[in-house]
Short mmCIF file of C-alpha atoms in Angstrom, two decimals:
data_model
loop_
_atom_site.label_atom_id
_atom_site.label_comp_id
_atom_site.label_asym_id
_atom_site.label_seq_id
_atom_site.Cartn_x
_atom_site.Cartn_y
_atom_site.Cartn_z
CA MET A 18 0.00 0.00 0.00
CA SER A 19 1.36 3.45 -0.89
CA ALA A 20 2.03 6.17 1.66
CA THR A 21 -0.76 8.27 0.17
CA ALA A 22 -3.31 5.46 0.55
CA THR A 23 -2.16 4.83 4.12
CA ALA A 24 -2.48 8.47 4.96
CA THR A 25 -5.96 8.58 3.45
CA THR A 26 -7.15 5.43 5.25
CA ALA A 27 -5.85 6.39 8.69
CA PRO A 28 -7.98 9.53 9.16
CA ALA A 29 -11.05 7.68 7.87
CA THR A 30 -10.48 4.88 10.39
CA ALA A 31 -9.94 7.38 13.19
CA ALA A 32 -13.11 9.23 12.24
CA ALA A 33 -15.07 5.98 12.25
CA LYS A 34 -13.78 5.18 15.74
CA GLU A 35 -14.81 8.64 16.91
CA ARG A 36 -18.31 8.20 15.47
CA ARG A 37 -18.95 4.93 17.28
CA PRO A 38 -18.77 6.38 20.83
CA GLY A 39 -20.81 9.36 19.61
CA ALA A 40 -23.49 7.07 18.19
CA ALA A 41 -23.49 5.04 21.42
CA ARG A 42 -23.90 8.20 23.51
CA ALA A 43 -26.71 9.40 21.26
CA TYR A 44 -28.48 6.06 21.59
CA LEU A 45 -28.10 6.07 25.39
CA ALA A 46 -29.47 9.61 25.56
CA TYR A 47 -32.35 8.56 23.31
CA LEU A 48 -33.02 5.51 25.48
CA GLY A 49 -32.84 7.55 28.69
CA GLY A 50 -35.40 9.99 27.33
CA LYS A 51 -37.78 7.17 26.42
CA LEU A 52 -37.42 5.52 29.84
CA ALA A 53 -38.01 8.84 31.59
CA GLY A 54 -41.11 9.38 29.49
CA ALA A 55 -42.33 5.89 30.39
CA ALA A 56 -41.85 6.63 34.10
CA VAL A 57 -43.87 9.84 33.81
CA SER A 58 -46.59 7.99 31.89
CA LEU A 59 -46.75 5.29 34.56
CA PHE A 60 -47.13 7.89 37.31
CA ALA A 61 -49.92 9.52 35.29
CA VAL A 62 -51.58 6.10 35.05
CA LEU A 63 -51.45 5.72 38.85
CA VAL A 64 -53.03 9.15 39.34
CA THR A 65 -55.70 8.49 36.71
CA SER A 66 -56.54 5.01 37.98
CA PHE A 67 -57.04 6.33 41.52
CA PHE A 68 -59.24 9.35 40.79
CA LEU A 69 -61.05 8.19 37.65
CA PHE A 70 -62.83 5.23 39.22
CA ARG A 71 -63.84 7.20 42.31
CA ILE A 72 -66.29 9.23 40.25
CA ILE A 73 -68.23 6.07 39.34
CA PRO A 74 -71.70 6.22 40.94
CA GLY A 75 -72.33 3.77 43.75
CA ASP A 76 -71.07 2.94 47.21
CA PRO A 77 -68.70 -0.09 47.16
CA VAL A 78 -69.51 -0.97 50.78
CA LYS A 79 -73.26 -0.96 50.19
CA SER A 80 -72.75 -3.01 47.01
CA MET A 81 -70.88 -5.65 49.01
CA THR A 82 -73.70 -5.92 51.54
CA GLN A 83 -76.57 -5.71 49.05
CA GLY A 84 -79.53 -7.84 50.03
CA ARG A 85 -78.50 -8.11 53.69
CA ALA A 86 -79.63 -6.11 56.69
CA VAL A 87 -76.57 -4.16 57.82
CA SER A 88 -76.45 -1.44 60.44
CA GLU A 89 -74.68 1.87 60.02
CA ASP A 90 -72.07 0.75 62.55
CA GLN A 91 -71.29 -2.31 60.45
CA LEU A 92 -71.02 -0.18 57.32
CA ALA A 93 -68.65 2.15 59.13
CA ALA A 94 -66.56 -0.82 60.26
CA LEU A 95 -66.30 -2.06 56.68
CA ARG A 96 -65.24 1.39 55.46
CA GLU A 97 -62.57 1.46 58.15
CA GLN A 98 -61.43 -2.06 57.21
CA PHE A 99 -60.91 -1.09 53.56
CA GLY A 100 -59.51 2.36 54.34
CA LEU A 101 -62.43 4.21 52.78
CA ASP A 102 -62.85 6.38 55.88
CA LEU A 103 -59.42 8.00 55.43
CA PRO A 104 -58.98 11.41 53.76
CA LEU A 105 -58.67 11.19 49.98
CA TRP A 106 -55.05 12.40 49.94
CA GLN A 107 -54.06 9.71 52.43
CA GLN A 108 -55.84 7.03 50.42
CA PHE A 109 -53.92 8.22 47.34
CA THR A 110 -50.49 8.19 49.00
CA ASP A 111 -51.13 4.73 50.49
CA TYR A 112 -52.26 3.47 47.09
CA CYS A 113 -49.19 4.80 45.25
CA THR A 114 -46.78 3.49 47.89
CA LYS A 115 -48.24 -0.01 47.75
CA ALA A 116 -48.72 -0.03 43.97
CA VAL A 117 -44.98 0.50 43.41
CA THR A 118 -44.37 -2.84 45.16
CA GLY A 119 -47.17 -4.59 43.25
CA ASP A 120 -49.64 -4.49 46.15
CA PHE A 121 -52.99 -3.24 44.86
CA GLY A 122 -54.92 -4.09 48.01
CA THR A 123 -57.71 -6.58 48.64
CA SER A 124 -60.70 -7.08 46.38
CA TYR A 125 -64.01 -6.01 47.90
CA GLN A 126 -66.10 -8.73 46.30
CA PHE A 127 -63.64 -11.66 46.19
CA HIS A 128 -61.90 -10.90 49.53
CA ALA A 129 -58.54 -11.88 48.05
CA PRO A 130 -55.37 -9.96 47.10
CA VAL A 131 -55.84 -8.15 43.80
CA SER A 132 -52.44 -9.24 42.46
CA GLU A 133 -53.33 -12.92 43.01
CA LEU A 134 -56.68 -12.52 41.24
CA ILE A 135 -55.01 -10.84 38.25
CA TRP A 136 -52.20 -13.38 37.87
CA GLU A 137 -54.73 -16.20 38.12
CA LYS A 138 -56.53 -14.88 35.03
CA VAL A 139 -53.53 -13.66 33.01
CA PRO A 140 -52.65 -17.08 31.44
CA ASN A 141 -56.19 -17.45 30.08
CA THR A 142 -56.07 -14.00 28.49
CA LEU A 143 -52.57 -14.53 27.10
CA LEU A 144 -53.75 -17.75 25.47
CA LEU A 145 -56.80 -16.20 23.83
CA THR A 146 -55.53 -12.78 22.77
CA GLY A 147 -51.98 -14.00 22.13
CA VAL A 148 -53.18 -16.46 19.50
CA ALA A 149 -55.49 -13.82 18.02
CA VAL A 150 -52.76 -11.14 17.82
CA VAL A 151 -50.30 -13.50 16.12
CA LEU A 152 -52.93 -14.58 13.59
CA TYR A 153 -54.27 -11.14 12.69
CA THR A 154 -50.79 -9.61 12.55
CA MET A 155 -49.59 -12.25 10.07
CA LEU A 156 -52.83 -12.01 8.08
CA GLY A 157 -52.73 -8.20 8.01
CA LEU A 158 -49.08 -8.08 6.89
CA TRP A 159 -49.62 -10.65 4.17
CA LEU A 160 -52.82 -9.13 2.76
CA GLY A 161 -51.56 -5.56 3.17
CA THR A 162 -48.38 -6.34 1.23
CA ARG A 163 -50.25 -7.89 -1.66
CA ALA A 164 -52.92 -5.19 -1.71
CA ALA A 165 -50.28 -2.46 -1.99
CA TRP A 166 -48.10 -4.29 -4.54
CA ARG A 167 -51.09 -4.66 -6.84
CA HIS A 168 -52.89 -1.48 -5.76
CA GLY A 169 -55.92 -0.46 -7.74
CA GLY A 170 -56.72 -4.01 -8.76
CA LEU A 171 -59.71 -6.12 -7.83
CA GLY A 172 -57.86 -7.84 -4.99
CA ASP A 173 -56.78 -4.51 -3.50
CA ARG A 174 -60.29 -3.07 -3.60
CA LEU A 175 -61.83 -6.25 -2.20
CA ASN A 176 -59.31 -6.62 0.66
CA THR A 177 -59.52 -2.96 1.61
CA GLY A 178 -63.31 -2.93 1.51
CA VAL A 179 -63.66 -6.05 3.66
CA ALA A 180 -61.04 -4.76 6.12
CA LEU A 181 -62.75 -1.39 6.52
CA THR A 182 -66.13 -3.07 7.00
CA LEU A 183 -64.91 -5.46 9.67
CA TRP A 184 -62.89 -2.74 11.39
CA SER A 185 -66.05 -0.66 11.80
CA VAL A 186 -68.00 -3.55 13.33
CA PRO A 187 -68.13 -3.58 17.16
CA GLY A 188 -66.38 -6.68 18.49
CA PHE A 189 -69.15 -7.58 20.94
CA TRP A 190 -71.80 -7.35 18.19
CA LEU A 191 -69.80 -9.61 15.88
CA GLY A 192 -69.27 -12.04 18.76
CA LEU A 193 -72.99 -12.20 19.47
CA LEU A 194 -73.68 -12.74 15.77
CA LEU A 195 -71.20 -15.64 15.64
CA ILE A 196 -72.81 -17.18 18.73
CA ILE A 197 -76.25 -17.01 17.12
CA VAL A 198 -75.04 -18.54 13.85
CA PHE A 199 -72.43 -21.08 14.93
CA SER A 200 -73.34 -21.87 18.55
CA VAL A 201 -77.12 -21.74 18.70
CA GLY A 202 -77.54 -22.58 15.02
CA ILE A 203 -79.67 -20.88 12.42
CA GLY A 204 -81.49 -22.47 9.49
CA PRO A 205 -79.41 -25.27 7.97
CA ILE A 206 -76.34 -24.30 10.05
CA PRO A 207 -76.16 -26.44 13.20
CA GLY A 208 -74.64 -25.31 16.49
CA LEU A 209 -70.98 -26.32 16.12
CA PHE A 210 -69.23 -24.44 18.92
CA PRO A 211 -69.85 -23.71 22.62
CA THR A 212 -71.61 -20.49 23.52
CA GLY A 213 -68.99 -19.55 26.09
CA GLY A 214 -66.49 -20.58 28.72
CA MET A 215 -63.05 -22.07 28.34
CA GLU A 216 -63.65 -25.79 28.91
CA GLU A 217 -66.32 -28.33 29.68
CA GLY A 218 -64.43 -29.73 32.67
CA GLY A 219 -63.40 -33.23 33.63
CA LYS A 220 -60.97 -33.71 30.72
CA GLU A 221 -57.23 -34.28 30.76
CA GLY A 222 -54.33 -34.52 28.37
CA PHE A 223 -55.03 -34.16 24.66
CA ALA A 224 -58.79 -34.20 25.26
CA TYR A 225 -58.40 -31.10 27.48
CA ILE A 226 -56.30 -29.31 24.83
CA ALA A 227 -58.85 -30.13 22.14
CA ASP A 228 -61.68 -28.92 24.39
CA VAL A 229 -59.97 -25.58 25.07
CA ALA A 230 -59.18 -25.14 21.35
CA HIS A 231 -62.85 -25.86 20.55
CA HIS A 232 -63.95 -23.13 22.96
CA MET A 233 -61.38 -20.70 21.50
CA VAL A 234 -62.57 -20.82 17.89
CA LEU A 235 -65.33 -18.21 18.02
CA PRO A 236 -63.64 -15.64 20.33
CA VAL A 237 -60.37 -15.89 18.37
CA LEU A 238 -62.28 -15.54 15.09
CA THR A 239 -63.99 -12.43 16.48
CA LEU A 240 -60.72 -10.82 17.55
CA VAL A 241 -58.98 -11.69 14.27
CA ALA A 242 -61.85 -10.37 12.12
CA VAL A 243 -61.91 -7.05 13.97
CA GLY A 244 -58.14 -6.68 14.47
CA TYR A 245 -56.44 -7.61 11.20
CA ALA A 246 -57.80 -4.60 9.30
CA GLN A 247 -55.62 -2.05 11.07
CA THR A 248 -52.42 -3.96 10.33
CA LEU A 249 -53.49 -4.42 6.70
CA LEU A 250 -54.21 -0.73 6.18
CA VAL A 251 -51.00 0.47 7.86
CA MET A 252 -48.85 -2.01 5.93
CA ARG A 253 -50.58 -1.12 2.66
CA SER A 254 -50.05 2.61 3.21
CA SER A 255 -46.39 2.15 4.20
CA LEU A 256 -45.62 -0.02 1.19
CA LEU A 257 -47.36 2.38 -1.17
CA ASP A 258 -45.04 5.13 0.09
CA GLU A 259 -42.05 2.97 -0.88
CA MET A 260 -43.33 1.96 -4.32
CA GLY A 261 -41.83 4.89 -6.21
CA SER A 262 -38.46 4.90 -4.48
CA ASP A 263 -35.28 4.97 -6.54
CA TYR A 264 -33.76 1.94 -4.85
CA LEU A 265 -36.63 -0.22 -6.11
CA THR A 266 -36.07 1.04 -9.65
CA THR A 267 -32.35 0.23 -9.28
CA ALA A 268 -33.13 -3.25 -8.00
CA ARG A 269 -35.37 -3.93 -10.99
CA ALA A 270 -32.74 -2.53 -13.35
CA LYS A 271 -30.30 -5.12 -11.98
CA GLY A 272 -32.63 -7.83 -13.22
CA LEU A 273 -34.13 -8.93 -9.89
CA ARG A 274 -37.48 -10.65 -10.06
CA ASP A 275 -40.47 -8.64 -8.90
CA ASP A 276 -41.04 -11.04 -6.00
CA LEU A 277 -37.46 -10.57 -4.78
CA VAL A 278 -37.73 -6.79 -5.09
CA ARG A 279 -40.82 -6.87 -2.90
CA ARG A 280 -39.51 -9.28 -0.24
CA ARG A 281 -35.89 -8.14 0.04
CA HIS A 282 -36.14 -4.41 -0.54
CA ALA A 283 -39.63 -2.92 -0.32
CA VAL A 284 -41.19 -4.84 2.57
CA PRO A 285 -38.27 -4.46 5.08
CA ASN A 286 -38.35 -0.67 4.68
CA ALA A 287 -42.14 -0.51 4.79
CA LEU A 288 -42.20 -2.48 8.05
CA LEU A 289 -40.86 0.40 10.15
CA PRO A 290 -44.20 2.19 10.70
CA THR A 291 -45.84 -1.17 11.31
CA VAL A 292 -43.44 -2.07 14.15
CA THR A 293 -45.11 0.34 16.55
CA LEU A 294 -48.54 -1.05 15.67
CA ILE A 295 -47.33 -4.61 16.23
CA PHE A 296 -45.98 -3.73 19.68
CA VAL A 297 -49.19 -1.89 20.54
CA ASN A 298 -51.10 -5.03 19.60
CA LEU A 299 -48.76 -7.04 21.82
CA GLY A 300 -49.66 -4.65 24.63
CA HIS A 301 -53.29 -5.53 24.04
CA VAL A 302 -52.42 -9.16 24.78
CA ALA A 303 -52.13 -8.36 28.48
CA ALA A 304 -55.32 -6.31 28.49
CA GLY A 305 -57.27 -8.83 26.50
CA SER A 306 -60.59 -7.73 25.06
CA ILE A 307 -63.04 -6.81 27.78
CA LEU A 308 -66.20 -6.99 25.68
CA VAL A 309 -65.24 -10.12 23.72
CA GLU A 310 -64.22 -11.99 26.88
CA THR A 311 -67.47 -10.92 28.54
CA VAL A 312 -69.63 -11.99 25.57
CA PHE A 313 -67.98 -15.42 25.42
CA SER A 314 -67.67 -15.78 29.23
CA TRP A 315 -63.93 -16.32 28.82
CA PRO A 316 -62.32 -16.40 32.29
CA GLY A 317 -59.63 -13.79 31.62
CA VAL A 318 -58.65 -10.37 32.92
CA GLY A 319 -61.09 -8.69 30.53
CA SER A 320 -64.15 -10.35 32.04
CA LEU A 321 -62.62 -9.84 35.51
CA PHE A 322 -62.44 -6.10 34.81
CA TYR A 323 -66.10 -6.10 33.78
CA GLN A 324 -67.08 -7.86 37.02
CA ALA A 325 -65.01 -5.42 39.08
CA LEU A 326 -66.49 -2.40 37.31
CA SER A 327 -70.06 -3.49 38.00
CA VAL A 328 -69.64 -3.33 41.82
CA PRO A 329 -67.45 -1.09 41.70
CA ASP A 330 -64.57 -3.03 43.21
CA LEU A 331 -62.10 -0.14 43.41
CA PRO A 332 -58.88 -2.02 44.29
CA LEU A 333 -59.46 -4.61 41.55
CA VAL A 334 -60.45 -2.02 38.94
CA GLN A 335 -57.42 0.13 39.78
CA GLY A 336 -55.04 -2.82 39.71
CA LEU A 337 -56.31 -4.05 36.35
CA PHE A 338 -56.18 -0.54 34.89
CA VAL A 339 -52.52 -0.19 35.93
CA VAL A 340 -51.68 -3.61 34.47
CA PHE A 341 -53.39 -2.78 31.17
CA ALA A 342 -51.74 0.63 30.85
CA GLY A 343 -48.38 -0.66 32.08
CA ALA A 344 -48.35 -3.34 29.38
CA MET A 345 -49.00 -0.71 26.72
CA ILE A 346 -46.24 1.55 28.07
CA LEU A 347 -43.79 -1.36 28.19
CA MET A 348 -44.50 -2.37 24.60
CA ASN A 349 -44.12 1.21 23.38
CA VAL A 350 -40.73 1.43 25.12
CA LEU A 351 -39.64 -1.85 23.50
CA ALA A 352 -40.70 -0.49 20.10
CA ASP A 353 -38.69 2.68 20.75
CA ILE A 354 -35.66 0.57 21.69
CA LEU A 355 -36.01 -1.52 18.54
CA TYR A 356 -36.50 1.41 16.16
CA PRO A 357 -32.84 2.58 16.05
CA LEU A 358 -31.76 -0.99 15.36
CA LEU A 359 -34.04 -1.12 12.31
CA ASP A 360 -33.34 2.44 11.16
CA PRO A 361 -30.02 4.00 12.36
CA ARG A 362 -31.38 7.47 11.59
CA VAL A 363 -33.75 7.24 14.58
CA GLY A 364 -32.35 8.56 17.84
CA ARG A 365 -29.58 10.69 16.31
#
């Protein structure tokens, strides 16, 4: 190598070494800002969950003793037991202090720790909504890619029209319709699936798995039908923005097949806006779908929230609200962490 080449290469190498620590510092600053924002959001969730559900009409203590003759002294003792006789500011500080450690108090109606009640239902919700999110994300990405690549055609118009129609349908209404058609039976269509619940009971092994899968068909179908449209529309829009890019023209000029141009070049770049949506959907896995779980009597956190809201069971409602919002915040932070790895321009 000549002296000139060596002299030219050395400064370039030194500059590259200087850029790496700078990029690392920029990423750490970016990450610190996102984590700080998540902490502020979580505190806002604690404040909202405490005050929001206290404006719900109804007295929790009287709801717990409904149908029984209870004296005013007994009602006062119950309020003292659950801390409802304390000043509002003291109830708030006690709530925040305990919530940081995962202690959301004791449920009024179930007389059990809120954290235990939530974790008991979480696996059921993760099973139902987890399967649904995976299915409608894959379906939305696949149909959205093909709709955009052949935009304006019959397939694009048909997919977009069906997606918009299903997206506008309330999930609980679609669930009730599926129960009427496929559970109760209508006309020549017999009742093929259970009307609700998670299992018949008394089954083990493969028979138990098959029973649970049989009960999952209609609620999963409801969630997929309502949820895939958003992923389809976002992916279609993102890919349409990439269609006229110069790098795609260059790839075609090199002789690459249209399928390879789509899979290797267009889709990876179009996925960036969809990443946030995917992580938001993953956040919904923890929250489940309150109305769908209630319609199908699925024993998850969604139906538990509905039961707690009807009392109102303040500790249980507050705990579930924090879990739902916390899952969304966590998934948004993970998306923010992943973004700079997919696109180095983010965070600089």
